[in-house]
């Protein structure tokens, strides 16, 4: 608390300094104001820190915002901007103008010339904000771009592949507006390029993450994955699916929804062993079977159609838990997607090998400084401090919030709850108040829509099926008498403005129809009452809500059964009141949020291992891709590769050695002098000489040193990337494999680390051997344009 006060005081001191510049800036001519950029850059060059030039820089942008857009950032926005510069999180309510706030820290941090990024949850917002603000930055002499081809520019050429040069020009802009997922994919692809000329990213410097809780908490666990060549699709999916369908609850498996765990009992394990005709399910040789059973169990017991995914046109598409959007092109980790497809009896997509993967937390871990903003983060402050070392500072609203958040209405059954919410909607609709009705899932949004139609109420439905109309629907949502049914996605991004005469009627009414976490609830409530507008929010929940069933205790379940029994007796209790039930629900909410936090911690632990390995791998790769002379590296790797091969072929019969030479060095028949077989040193010398002979033969076909180096680079990178693809694939599978072990009382984190480390070492050794193959067994040539052509087998 005290620290909070000190921090806020510091922010106010800086705010005063910014304000002191206000009149001077106002008095300047356009030219003088534009010239501030040069002056500030010069001050930086002379050794001033960003913090020292902050007041002048912020005052400059503020005045430019005013002259170009007619918007002068309020004091509270400057405060938010100061928090963002410090690398903290600014909690700013919806409608307070976060877009404009970000102009100040982006401008300031871009002055160093290392780039400043604004990261939004979706491309629509990134493009909208960039288009709105580019005139300001450009007027001040900075370059700005989205990190993707803008929808408005891409007419007719959307199919054209984007060149590295084009991407590089985006990423070299002073200020970049982009999406978190776009950045993640670009990062992964950039790292898979084998020519420096095809890479387009420079080191990450500064980022402001919009809706930071969504990016760093809600989506922290789903990795972004780039898939490589498909691997063979195993028919184990079908077998595992059939097996799991045959299981008898309690006897064969146990389900602990609260811990998100499901596992086979002793009985279930025996059944599996009989079913798959194996001796021991936990034996290493049964790993794949175990993994497929675990996947099928998850698909059946934790993932629900209409909640976690949708089946459309015979395809399984994931839904984002947090906001109900479709996650197109994103697949759940290795195999789970196919397990769901099997469960839903649709065609299985090809199984892909993971070539590279990264989670948002580790992506943003690569930046020098990261800050964020959101309407509701204070409730997660502890986690932000513990995991990301980011403080959360609450920024006061420009005008006092007069919205009223009414206490939840608690019902026993879903049906009663929905009826009550619909009746309330009708009542508001009659007096002309606009209503935003929030459904817990896509499925429920369709049910609610049906119910409204039955009552003859015209309305819009905003869910994953009609995302494209989102902006238009949100624009209409504040008009008199408008009714909008939406999934949680309505909580983010676009601003609902009130239509004529709506203020007098009480403003927008947000009606929730599902129990949610405190943070998401606040997000949604915040759609109403922006910039001092009136408004209300109220949530209608029932004991049957998914949120409750996932964390319910035995006592709570008994209580529910008791209530249902009464209903069947003809004495139904519809609504629940009183402090006891409220307290129980509060406890339950705490339990759910700490479980979610625990799961994210575990994921971050796994990811830390991946991060370290990725880092050391890419250091080596960076050396290979940039070095102008790889001769020494080539010699050393060949040397180490030979050592490794000899270690593996310790028997060294003549046949073995001949085999080894044919597999790694040359397809030709080679005369091997018998006596060296028993002398390891001579044998190694022999192999080294052989490889140099083969390399020399290749060398004569090349035109110059540069071409030789290019050949080396291609060979080394091919070997490395194959190794890394295997490693990432292994780690992804290992995670899925080990995830279930926690329930059996073993520490998954520890097992993961040990295995991951061993496999990494093994991979590096494998790369050395593979380097020999790539260098010696490849064929090279020069085409008519004098370009090098290499083909590896
Ligand atoms: P948020 O993302 O915080 O919900 P937005 O950035 O979408 O808010 O801004 C909400 C609205 O407030 C926009 O229409 C914007 O033009 C307006 N706005 C923001 N800052 C100011 C300001 N300083 N003066 C006047 N209007 C502003």
PDB file of C-alpha atoms in Angstrom, residues 121-387:
ATOM      1  CA  UNK A 121      -5.406  -8.503 -29.194  1.00  0.00           C
ATOM      2  CA  UNK A 122      -6.638  -8.291 -32.785  1.00  0.00           C
ATOM      3  CA  UNK A 123      -5.639  -6.916 -36.153  1.00  0.00           C
ATOM      4  CA  UNK A 124      -8.735  -4.795 -36.529  1.00  0.00           C
ATOM      5  CA  UNK A 125      -7.772  -2.730 -33.486  1.00  0.00           C
ATOM      6  CA  UNK A 126      -4.109  -2.483 -34.497  1.00  0.00           C
ATOM      7  CA  UNK A 127      -5.036  -1.194 -37.938  1.00  0.00           C
ATOM      8  CA  UNK A 128      -7.656   1.198 -36.622  1.00  0.00           C
ATOM      9  CA  UNK A 129      -5.283   2.707 -34.058  1.00  0.00           C
ATOM     10  CA  UNK A 130      -2.374   2.944 -36.479  1.00  0.00           C
ATOM     11  CA  UNK A 131      -4.530   4.682 -39.055  1.00  0.00           C
ATOM     12  CA  UNK A 132      -5.812   7.136 -36.495  1.00  0.00           C
ATOM     13  CA  UNK A 133      -2.450   7.991 -34.971  1.00  0.00           C
ATOM     14  CA  UNK A 134       0.034   7.750 -37.846  1.00  0.00           C
ATOM     15  CA  UNK A 135      -0.571  11.424 -38.807  1.00  0.00           C
ATOM     16  CA  UNK A 136       0.622  12.499 -35.352  1.00  0.00           C
ATOM     17  CA  UNK A 137       3.818  10.442 -35.357  1.00  0.00           C
ATOM     18  CA  UNK A 138       4.630  11.299 -38.952  1.00  0.00           C
ATOM     19  CA  UNK A 139       4.044  14.963 -38.283  1.00  0.00           C
ATOM     20  CA  UNK A 140       6.647  14.675 -35.530  1.00  0.00           C
ATOM     21  CA  UNK A 141       9.088  13.019 -37.917  1.00  0.00           C
ATOM     22  CA  UNK A 142       8.804   9.385 -36.877  1.00  0.00           C
ATOM     23  CA  UNK A 143       8.002   6.420 -39.079  1.00  0.00           C
ATOM     24  CA  UNK A 144       5.084   4.203 -38.174  1.00  0.00           C
ATOM     25  CA  UNK A 145       3.569   1.031 -39.555  1.00  0.00           C
ATOM     26  CA  UNK A 146       1.440  -1.969 -38.806  1.00  0.00           C
ATOM     27  CA  UNK A 147       3.460  -5.189 -38.830  1.00  0.00           C
ATOM     28  CA  UNK A 148       1.082  -6.728 -41.337  1.00  0.00           C
ATOM     29  CA  UNK A 149      -0.426  -5.769 -44.651  1.00  0.00           C
ATOM     30  CA  UNK A 150      -3.333  -3.521 -43.870  1.00  0.00           C
ATOM     31  CA  UNK A 151      -6.760  -4.694 -44.925  1.00  0.00           C
ATOM     32  CA  UNK A 152      -7.315  -1.351 -46.598  1.00  0.00           C
ATOM     33  CA  UNK A 153      -4.100  -1.712 -48.665  1.00  0.00           C
ATOM     34  CA  UNK A 154      -4.371  -5.345 -49.563  1.00  0.00           C
ATOM     35  CA  UNK A 155      -7.070  -5.126 -52.215  1.00  0.00           C
ATOM     36  CA  UNK A 156      -6.268  -7.554 -54.974  1.00  0.00           C
ATOM     37  CA  UNK A 157      -2.912  -8.585 -53.618  1.00  0.00           C
ATOM     38  CA  UNK A 158      -3.931 -10.404 -50.473  1.00  0.00           C
ATOM     39  CA  UNK A 159      -2.739 -13.650 -52.023  1.00  0.00           C
ATOM     40  CA  UNK A 160       0.715 -12.310 -52.818  1.00  0.00           C
ATOM     41  CA  UNK A 161       3.417 -13.534 -50.514  1.00  0.00           C
ATOM     42  CA  UNK A 162       4.916 -10.831 -48.367  1.00  0.00           C
ATOM     43  CA  UNK A 163       8.621 -10.381 -49.023  1.00  0.00           C
ATOM     44  CA  UNK A 164      11.254 -10.213 -46.312  1.00  0.00           C
ATOM     45  CA  UNK A 165      12.107  -6.695 -47.459  1.00  0.00           C
ATOM     46  CA  UNK A 166       8.530  -5.542 -46.950  1.00  0.00           C
ATOM     47  CA  UNK A 167       8.380  -7.104 -43.516  1.00  0.00           C
ATOM     48  CA  UNK A 168      11.735  -5.625 -42.621  1.00  0.00           C
ATOM     49  CA  UNK A 169      10.520  -2.168 -43.537  1.00  0.00           C
ATOM     50  CA  UNK A 170       7.543  -2.629 -41.212  1.00  0.00           C
ATOM     51  CA  UNK A 171       9.643  -3.841 -38.341  1.00  0.00           C
ATOM     52  CA  UNK A 172      12.267  -1.159 -38.847  1.00  0.00           C
ATOM     53  CA  UNK A 173       9.680   1.575 -38.322  1.00  0.00           C
ATOM     54  CA  UNK A 174      10.054   3.674 -35.221  1.00  0.00           C
ATOM     55  CA  UNK A 175       6.589   2.744 -34.054  1.00  0.00           C
ATOM     56  CA  UNK A 176       4.858  -0.522 -34.871  1.00  0.00           C
ATOM     57  CA  UNK A 177       1.240  -1.482 -34.289  1.00  0.00           C
ATOM     58  CA  UNK A 178       0.642  -5.201 -34.344  1.00  0.00           C
ATOM     59  CA  UNK A 179      -1.061  -8.168 -32.705  1.00  0.00           C
ATOM     60  CA  UNK A 180       0.432 -10.532 -30.164  1.00  0.00           C
ATOM     61  CA  UNK A 181      -0.197 -13.592 -32.310  1.00  0.00           C
ATOM     62  CA  UNK A 182       1.175 -11.932 -35.456  1.00  0.00           C
ATOM     63  CA  UNK A 183       4.324 -11.083 -33.582  1.00  0.00           C
ATOM     64  CA  UNK A 184       4.639 -14.621 -32.230  1.00  0.00           C
ATOM     65  CA  UNK A 185       4.356 -16.167 -35.703  1.00  0.00           C
ATOM     66  CA  UNK A 186       6.770 -13.676 -37.245  1.00  0.00           C
ATOM     67  CA  UNK A 187       9.252 -14.411 -34.505  1.00  0.00           C
ATOM     68  CA  UNK A 188       9.048 -18.157 -35.098  1.00  0.00           C
ATOM     69  CA  UNK A 189       9.307 -17.905 -38.894  1.00  0.00           C
ATOM     70  CA  UNK A 190      12.105 -15.363 -38.692  1.00  0.00           C
ATOM     71  CA  UNK A 191      14.095 -17.846 -36.649  1.00  0.00           C
ATOM     72  CA  UNK A 192      13.562 -20.635 -39.143  1.00  0.00           C
ATOM     73  CA  UNK A 193      15.045 -18.660 -42.056  1.00  0.00           C
ATOM     74  CA  UNK A 194      18.362 -19.944 -43.346  1.00  0.00           C
ATOM     75  CA  UNK A 195      19.579 -16.744 -45.004  1.00  0.00           C
ATOM     76  CA  UNK A 196      20.241 -13.547 -43.139  1.00  0.00           C
ATOM     77  CA  UNK A 197      18.699 -11.752 -46.115  1.00  0.00           C
ATOM     78  CA  UNK A 198      15.374 -13.456 -45.453  1.00  0.00           C
ATOM     79  CA  UNK A 199      15.198 -12.415 -41.826  1.00  0.00           C
ATOM     80  CA  UNK A 200      13.317  -9.287 -40.953  1.00  0.00           C
ATOM     81  CA  UNK A 201      13.250  -8.802 -37.183  1.00  0.00           C
ATOM     82  CA  UNK A 202      15.558  -6.637 -35.176  1.00  0.00           C
ATOM     83  CA  UNK A 203      16.010  -7.189 -31.419  1.00  0.00           C
ATOM     84  CA  UNK A 204      12.843  -6.418 -29.478  1.00  0.00           C
ATOM     85  CA  UNK A 205      13.017  -3.190 -27.510  1.00  0.00           C
ATOM     86  CA  UNK A 206       9.872  -1.748 -25.983  1.00  0.00           C
ATOM     87  CA  UNK A 207       6.271  -2.913 -26.014  1.00  0.00           C
ATOM     88  CA  UNK A 208       2.989  -1.610 -24.709  1.00  0.00           C
ATOM     89  CA  UNK A 209       0.546  -4.498 -24.474  1.00  0.00           C
ATOM     90  CA  UNK A 210      -3.076  -3.487 -24.769  1.00  0.00           C
ATOM     91  CA  UNK A 211      -5.461  -5.725 -22.774  1.00  0.00           C
ATOM     92  CA  UNK A 212      -2.397  -7.077 -21.041  1.00  0.00           C
ATOM     93  CA  UNK A 213      -4.293  -9.495 -18.811  1.00  0.00           C
ATOM     94  CA  UNK A 214      -5.710 -11.258 -21.831  1.00  0.00           C
ATOM     95  CA  UNK A 215      -2.286 -11.671 -23.392  1.00  0.00           C
ATOM     96  CA  UNK A 216      -0.186 -12.505 -20.347  1.00  0.00           C
ATOM     97  CA  UNK A 217      -2.740 -14.344 -18.199  1.00  0.00           C
ATOM     98  CA  UNK A 218      -5.672 -15.726 -20.166  1.00  0.00           C
ATOM     99  CA  UNK A 219      -3.596 -16.854 -23.115  1.00  0.00           C
ATOM    100  CA  UNK A 220      -0.380 -17.534 -21.258  1.00  0.00           C
ATOM    101  CA  UNK A 221      -0.753 -21.268 -21.566  1.00  0.00           C
ATOM    102  CA  UNK A 222      -1.464 -21.825 -25.217  1.00  0.00           C
ATOM    103  CA  UNK A 223       1.769 -21.873 -27.171  1.00  0.00           C
ATOM    104  CA  UNK A 224       2.058 -20.606 -30.721  1.00  0.00           C
ATOM    105  CA  UNK A 225       3.216 -23.400 -32.868  1.00  0.00           C
ATOM    106  CA  UNK A 226       4.728 -23.603 -36.307  1.00  0.00           C
ATOM    107  CA  UNK A 227       4.343 -27.037 -37.736  1.00  0.00           C
ATOM    108  CA  UNK A 228       6.775 -28.740 -40.021  1.00  0.00           C
ATOM    109  CA  UNK A 229       6.486 -31.798 -42.228  1.00  0.00           C
ATOM    110  CA  UNK A 230       3.573 -34.011 -41.260  1.00  0.00           C
ATOM    111  CA  UNK A 231       4.375 -37.169 -39.392  1.00  0.00           C
ATOM    112  CA  UNK A 232       2.475 -40.371 -39.944  1.00  0.00           C
ATOM    113  CA  UNK A 233      -0.996 -40.242 -38.533  1.00  0.00           C
ATOM    114  CA  UNK A 234      -1.390 -43.000 -36.017  1.00  0.00           C
ATOM    115  CA  UNK A 235      -4.557 -45.026 -35.883  1.00  0.00           C
ATOM    116  CA  UNK A 236      -4.089 -45.043 -32.128  1.00  0.00           C
ATOM    117  CA  UNK A 237      -6.515 -42.101 -31.977  1.00  0.00           C
ATOM    118  CA  UNK A 238      -9.369 -44.339 -33.007  1.00  0.00           C
ATOM    119  CA  UNK A 239      -8.314 -47.158 -30.687  1.00  0.00           C
ATOM    120  CA  UNK A 240      -7.831 -44.819 -27.726  1.00  0.00           C
ATOM    121  CA  UNK A 241     -11.172 -43.155 -28.415  1.00  0.00           C
ATOM    122  CA  UNK A 242     -12.978 -46.495 -28.525  1.00  0.00           C
ATOM    123  CA  UNK A 243     -11.205 -47.558 -25.365  1.00  0.00           C
ATOM    124  CA  UNK A 244     -12.134 -44.412 -23.451  1.00  0.00           C
ATOM    125  CA  UNK A 245     -15.758 -44.668 -24.581  1.00  0.00           C
ATOM    126  CA  UNK A 246     -15.879 -48.139 -23.044  1.00  0.00           C
ATOM    127  CA  UNK A 247     -14.717 -47.019 -19.604  1.00  0.00           C
ATOM    128  CA  UNK A 248     -16.985 -47.165 -16.598  1.00  0.00           C
ATOM    129  CA  UNK A 249     -16.919 -44.063 -14.370  1.00  0.00           C
ATOM    130  CA  UNK A 250     -15.338 -44.381 -10.917  1.00  0.00           C
ATOM    131  CA  UNK A 251     -14.313 -48.002 -11.482  1.00  0.00           C
ATOM    132  CA  UNK A 252     -12.048 -47.432 -14.495  1.00  0.00           C
ATOM    133  CA  UNK A 253     -11.147 -43.804 -14.131  1.00  0.00           C
ATOM    134  CA  UNK A 254     -11.329 -40.901 -11.712  1.00  0.00           C
ATOM    135  CA  UNK A 255     -12.189 -37.356 -12.523  1.00  0.00           C
ATOM    136  CA  UNK A 256     -11.165 -34.344 -10.483  1.00  0.00           C
ATOM    137  CA  UNK A 257     -12.536 -31.384 -12.356  1.00  0.00           C
ATOM    138  CA  UNK A 258     -11.259 -29.025  -9.749  1.00  0.00           C
ATOM    139  CA  UNK A 259      -7.645 -30.002 -10.412  1.00  0.00           C
ATOM    140  CA  UNK A 260      -8.325 -30.394 -14.088  1.00  0.00           C
ATOM    141  CA  UNK A 261      -7.173 -33.983 -13.740  1.00  0.00           C
ATOM    142  CA  UNK A 262      -8.410 -37.325 -15.006  1.00  0.00           C
ATOM    143  CA  UNK A 263      -6.603 -40.612 -14.634  1.00  0.00           C
ATOM    144  CA  UNK A 264      -7.072 -44.356 -14.879  1.00  0.00           C
ATOM    145  CA  UNK A 265      -7.627 -46.392 -11.740  1.00  0.00           C
ATOM    146  CA  UNK A 266      -5.847 -49.682 -11.117  1.00  0.00           C
ATOM    147  CA  UNK A 267      -8.799 -51.335 -12.788  1.00  0.00           C
ATOM    148  CA  UNK A 268      -8.624 -48.956 -15.750  1.00  0.00           C
ATOM    149  CA  UNK A 269      -4.933 -49.605 -16.241  1.00  0.00           C
ATOM    150  CA  UNK A 270      -5.484 -53.376 -16.304  1.00  0.00           C
ATOM    151  CA  UNK A 271      -8.293 -52.856 -18.782  1.00  0.00           C
ATOM    152  CA  UNK A 272      -6.001 -50.779 -21.008  1.00  0.00           C
ATOM    153  CA  UNK A 273      -3.295 -53.412 -20.884  1.00  0.00           C
ATOM    154  CA  UNK A 274      -5.788 -56.058 -21.953  1.00  0.00           C
ATOM    155  CA  UNK A 275      -7.303 -53.805 -24.622  1.00  0.00           C
ATOM    156  CA  UNK A 276      -4.002 -52.830 -26.230  1.00  0.00           C
ATOM    157  CA  UNK A 277      -2.387 -56.214 -25.534  1.00  0.00           C
ATOM    158  CA  UNK A 278       0.576 -54.854 -23.624  1.00  0.00           C
ATOM    159  CA  UNK A 279       2.237 -55.942 -20.393  1.00  0.00           C
ATOM    160  CA  UNK A 280       2.760 -52.647 -18.670  1.00  0.00           C
ATOM    161  CA  UNK A 281       1.073 -49.369 -19.572  1.00  0.00           C
ATOM    162  CA  UNK A 282       3.740 -47.356 -17.800  1.00  0.00           C
ATOM    163  CA  UNK A 283       6.611 -49.033 -19.563  1.00  0.00           C
ATOM    164  CA  UNK A 284       8.656 -46.841 -21.910  1.00  0.00           C
ATOM    165  CA  UNK A 285       7.656 -49.013 -24.855  1.00  0.00           C
ATOM    166  CA  UNK A 286       3.990 -48.161 -24.227  1.00  0.00           C
ATOM    167  CA  UNK A 287       4.587 -44.426 -24.121  1.00  0.00           C
ATOM    168  CA  UNK A 288       2.622 -43.693 -27.277  1.00  0.00           C
ATOM    169  CA  UNK A 289      -0.362 -45.727 -26.125  1.00  0.00           C
ATOM    170  CA  UNK A 290      -0.342 -44.007 -22.762  1.00  0.00           C
ATOM    171  CA  UNK A 291      -0.150 -40.613 -24.447  1.00  0.00           C
ATOM    172  CA  UNK A 292      -3.074 -41.358 -26.755  1.00  0.00           C
ATOM    173  CA  UNK A 293      -5.227 -42.561 -23.870  1.00  0.00           C
ATOM    174  CA  UNK A 294      -4.391 -39.412 -21.925  1.00  0.00           C
ATOM    175  CA  UNK A 295      -5.386 -37.303 -24.943  1.00  0.00           C
ATOM    176  CA  UNK A 296      -8.665 -39.148 -25.436  1.00  0.00           C
ATOM    177  CA  UNK A 297      -9.480 -38.778 -21.735  1.00  0.00           C
ATOM    178  CA  UNK A 298      -8.944 -35.016 -21.952  1.00  0.00           C
ATOM    179  CA  UNK A 299     -10.961 -34.730 -25.136  1.00  0.00           C
ATOM    180  CA  UNK A 300     -13.859 -36.602 -23.584  1.00  0.00           C
ATOM    181  CA  UNK A 301     -13.968 -35.212 -20.094  1.00  0.00           C
ATOM    182  CA  UNK A 302     -12.667 -31.667 -20.280  1.00  0.00           C
ATOM    183  CA  UNK A 303     -13.450 -30.306 -23.691  1.00  0.00           C
ATOM    184  CA  UNK A 304     -17.023 -29.574 -24.639  1.00  0.00           C
ATOM    185  CA  UNK A 305     -18.545 -28.787 -27.998  1.00  0.00           C
ATOM    186  CA  UNK A 306     -19.883 -25.230 -28.034  1.00  0.00           C
ATOM    187  CA  UNK A 307     -17.678 -24.264 -25.110  1.00  0.00           C
ATOM    188  CA  UNK A 308     -14.117 -25.183 -25.912  1.00  0.00           C
ATOM    189  CA  UNK A 309     -14.520 -25.785 -29.615  1.00  0.00           C
ATOM    190  CA  UNK A 310     -17.067 -25.783 -32.409  1.00  0.00           C
ATOM    191  CA  UNK A 311     -17.622 -28.346 -35.091  1.00  0.00           C
ATOM    192  CA  UNK A 312     -18.310 -26.480 -38.321  1.00  0.00           C
ATOM    193  CA  UNK A 313     -18.190 -27.890 -41.853  1.00  0.00           C
ATOM    194  CA  UNK A 314     -16.735 -31.128 -40.542  1.00  0.00           C
ATOM    195  CA  UNK A 315     -13.852 -29.337 -38.880  1.00  0.00           C
ATOM    196  CA  UNK A 316     -12.985 -28.772 -35.267  1.00  0.00           C
ATOM    197  CA  UNK A 317     -12.193 -25.127 -34.536  1.00  0.00           C
ATOM    198  CA  UNK A 318     -11.031 -24.070 -31.110  1.00  0.00           C
ATOM    199  CA  UNK A 319     -12.845 -21.423 -29.161  1.00  0.00           C
ATOM    200  CA  UNK A 320     -11.045 -18.989 -26.988  1.00  0.00           C
ATOM    201  CA  UNK A 321     -12.167 -19.678 -23.412  1.00  0.00           C
ATOM    202  CA  UNK A 322     -11.628 -16.114 -22.398  1.00  0.00           C
ATOM    203  CA  UNK A 323     -13.781 -14.386 -24.957  1.00  0.00           C
ATOM    204  CA  UNK A 324     -15.569 -16.943 -27.089  1.00  0.00           C
ATOM    205  CA  UNK A 325     -13.780 -16.084 -30.326  1.00  0.00           C
ATOM    206  CA  UNK A 326     -12.768 -18.698 -32.858  1.00  0.00           C
ATOM    207  CA  UNK A 327      -9.087 -19.409 -32.837  1.00  0.00           C
ATOM    208  CA  UNK A 328      -8.667 -20.089 -36.513  1.00  0.00           C
ATOM    209  CA  UNK A 329      -5.513 -21.828 -37.548  1.00  0.00           C
ATOM    210  CA  UNK A 330      -4.539 -22.563 -33.995  1.00  0.00           C
ATOM    211  CA  UNK A 331      -4.421 -26.109 -32.794  1.00  0.00           C
ATOM    212  CA  UNK A 332      -4.187 -27.463 -29.297  1.00  0.00           C
ATOM    213  CA  UNK A 333      -0.933 -29.094 -28.419  1.00  0.00           C
ATOM    214  CA  UNK A 334       0.217 -32.178 -30.218  1.00  0.00           C
ATOM    215  CA  UNK A 335      -2.477 -34.723 -30.685  1.00  0.00           C
ATOM    216  CA  UNK A 336      -5.257 -33.227 -28.621  1.00  0.00           C
ATOM    217  CA  UNK A 337      -6.808 -31.722 -31.716  1.00  0.00           C
ATOM    218  CA  UNK A 338      -6.981 -35.108 -33.377  1.00  0.00           C
ATOM    219  CA  UNK A 339      -8.341 -36.632 -30.176  1.00  0.00           C
ATOM    220  CA  UNK A 340     -11.213 -34.135 -30.275  1.00  0.00           C
ATOM    221  CA  UNK A 341     -11.773 -34.823 -33.968  1.00  0.00           C
ATOM    222  CA  UNK A 342     -11.932 -38.531 -33.229  1.00  0.00           C
ATOM    223  CA  UNK A 343     -14.418 -37.925 -30.441  1.00  0.00           C
ATOM    224  CA  UNK A 344     -16.609 -35.861 -32.795  1.00  0.00           C
ATOM    225  CA  UNK A 345     -16.176 -38.399 -35.617  1.00  0.00           C
ATOM    226  CA  UNK A 346     -14.905 -35.913 -38.178  1.00  0.00           C
ATOM    227  CA  UNK A 347     -11.889 -36.455 -40.458  1.00  0.00           C
ATOM    228  CA  UNK A 348      -8.596 -36.192 -38.628  1.00  0.00           C
ATOM    229  CA  UNK A 349      -6.260 -33.438 -39.728  1.00  0.00           C
ATOM    230  CA  UNK A 350      -2.758 -34.472 -40.500  1.00  0.00           C
ATOM    231  CA  UNK A 351      -0.560 -34.840 -37.506  1.00  0.00           C
ATOM    232  CA  UNK A 352       2.124 -32.222 -37.663  1.00  0.00           C
ATOM    233  CA  UNK A 353       5.496 -32.038 -36.109  1.00  0.00           C
ATOM    234  CA  UNK A 354       6.104 -28.932 -34.096  1.00  0.00           C
ATOM    235  CA  UNK A 355       9.025 -27.071 -35.645  1.00  0.00           C
ATOM    236  CA  UNK A 356       9.054 -24.161 -33.256  1.00  0.00           C
ATOM    237  CA  UNK A 357       6.856 -22.902 -30.498  1.00  0.00           C
ATOM    238  CA  UNK A 358       6.624 -20.038 -28.076  1.00  0.00           C
ATOM    239  CA  UNK A 359       4.164 -18.728 -25.489  1.00  0.00           C
ATOM    240  CA  UNK A 360       3.265 -15.081 -25.057  1.00  0.00           C
ATOM    241  CA  UNK A 361       5.039 -14.762 -21.701  1.00  0.00           C
ATOM    242  CA  UNK A 362       8.349 -15.879 -23.152  1.00  0.00           C
ATOM    243  CA  UNK A 363       7.866 -13.867 -26.331  1.00  0.00           C
ATOM    244  CA  UNK A 364       7.505 -10.715 -24.289  1.00  0.00           C
ATOM    245  CA  UNK A 365      10.358 -11.855 -22.077  1.00  0.00           C
ATOM    246  CA  UNK A 366      12.571 -11.056 -25.077  1.00  0.00           C
ATOM    247  CA  UNK A 367      11.864  -7.319 -24.896  1.00  0.00           C
ATOM    248  CA  UNK A 368      14.072  -4.847 -23.037  1.00  0.00           C
ATOM    249  CA  UNK A 369      10.999  -3.334 -21.462  1.00  0.00           C
ATOM    250  CA  UNK A 370       7.350  -4.317 -21.476  1.00  0.00           C
ATOM    251  CA  UNK A 371       4.382  -2.427 -20.144  1.00  0.00           C
ATOM    252  CA  UNK A 372       0.674  -2.971 -20.365  1.00  0.00           C
ATOM    253  CA  UNK A 373      -2.738  -1.508 -19.966  1.00  0.00           C
ATOM    254  CA  UNK A 374      -6.165  -2.901 -19.269  1.00  0.00           C
ATOM    255  CA  UNK A 375      -9.406  -2.020 -17.544  1.00  0.00           C
ATOM    256  CA  UNK A 376      -9.194  -4.709 -14.903  1.00  0.00           C
ATOM    257  CA  UNK A 377      -5.851  -5.948 -13.698  1.00  0.00           C
ATOM    258  CA  UNK A 378      -5.633  -4.882 -10.071  1.00  0.00           C
ATOM    259  CA  UNK A 379      -7.288  -8.166  -9.014  1.00  0.00           C
ATOM    260  CA  UNK A 380      -4.352 -10.043 -10.577  1.00  0.00           C
ATOM    261  CA  UNK A 381      -1.644  -7.737  -9.330  1.00  0.00           C
ATOM    262  CA  UNK A 382       0.118 -10.354  -7.232  1.00  0.00           C
ATOM    263  CA  UNK A 383       0.557 -12.663 -10.158  1.00  0.00           C
ATOM    264  CA  UNK A 384       1.874  -9.857 -12.342  1.00  0.00           C
ATOM    265  CA  UNK A 385       4.442  -8.969  -9.710  1.00  0.00           C
ATOM    266  CA  UNK A 386       5.474 -12.541  -8.981  1.00  0.00           C
ATOM    267  CA  UNK A 387       5.653 -13.825 -12.515  1.00  0.00           C
TER     268      UNK A 387
END
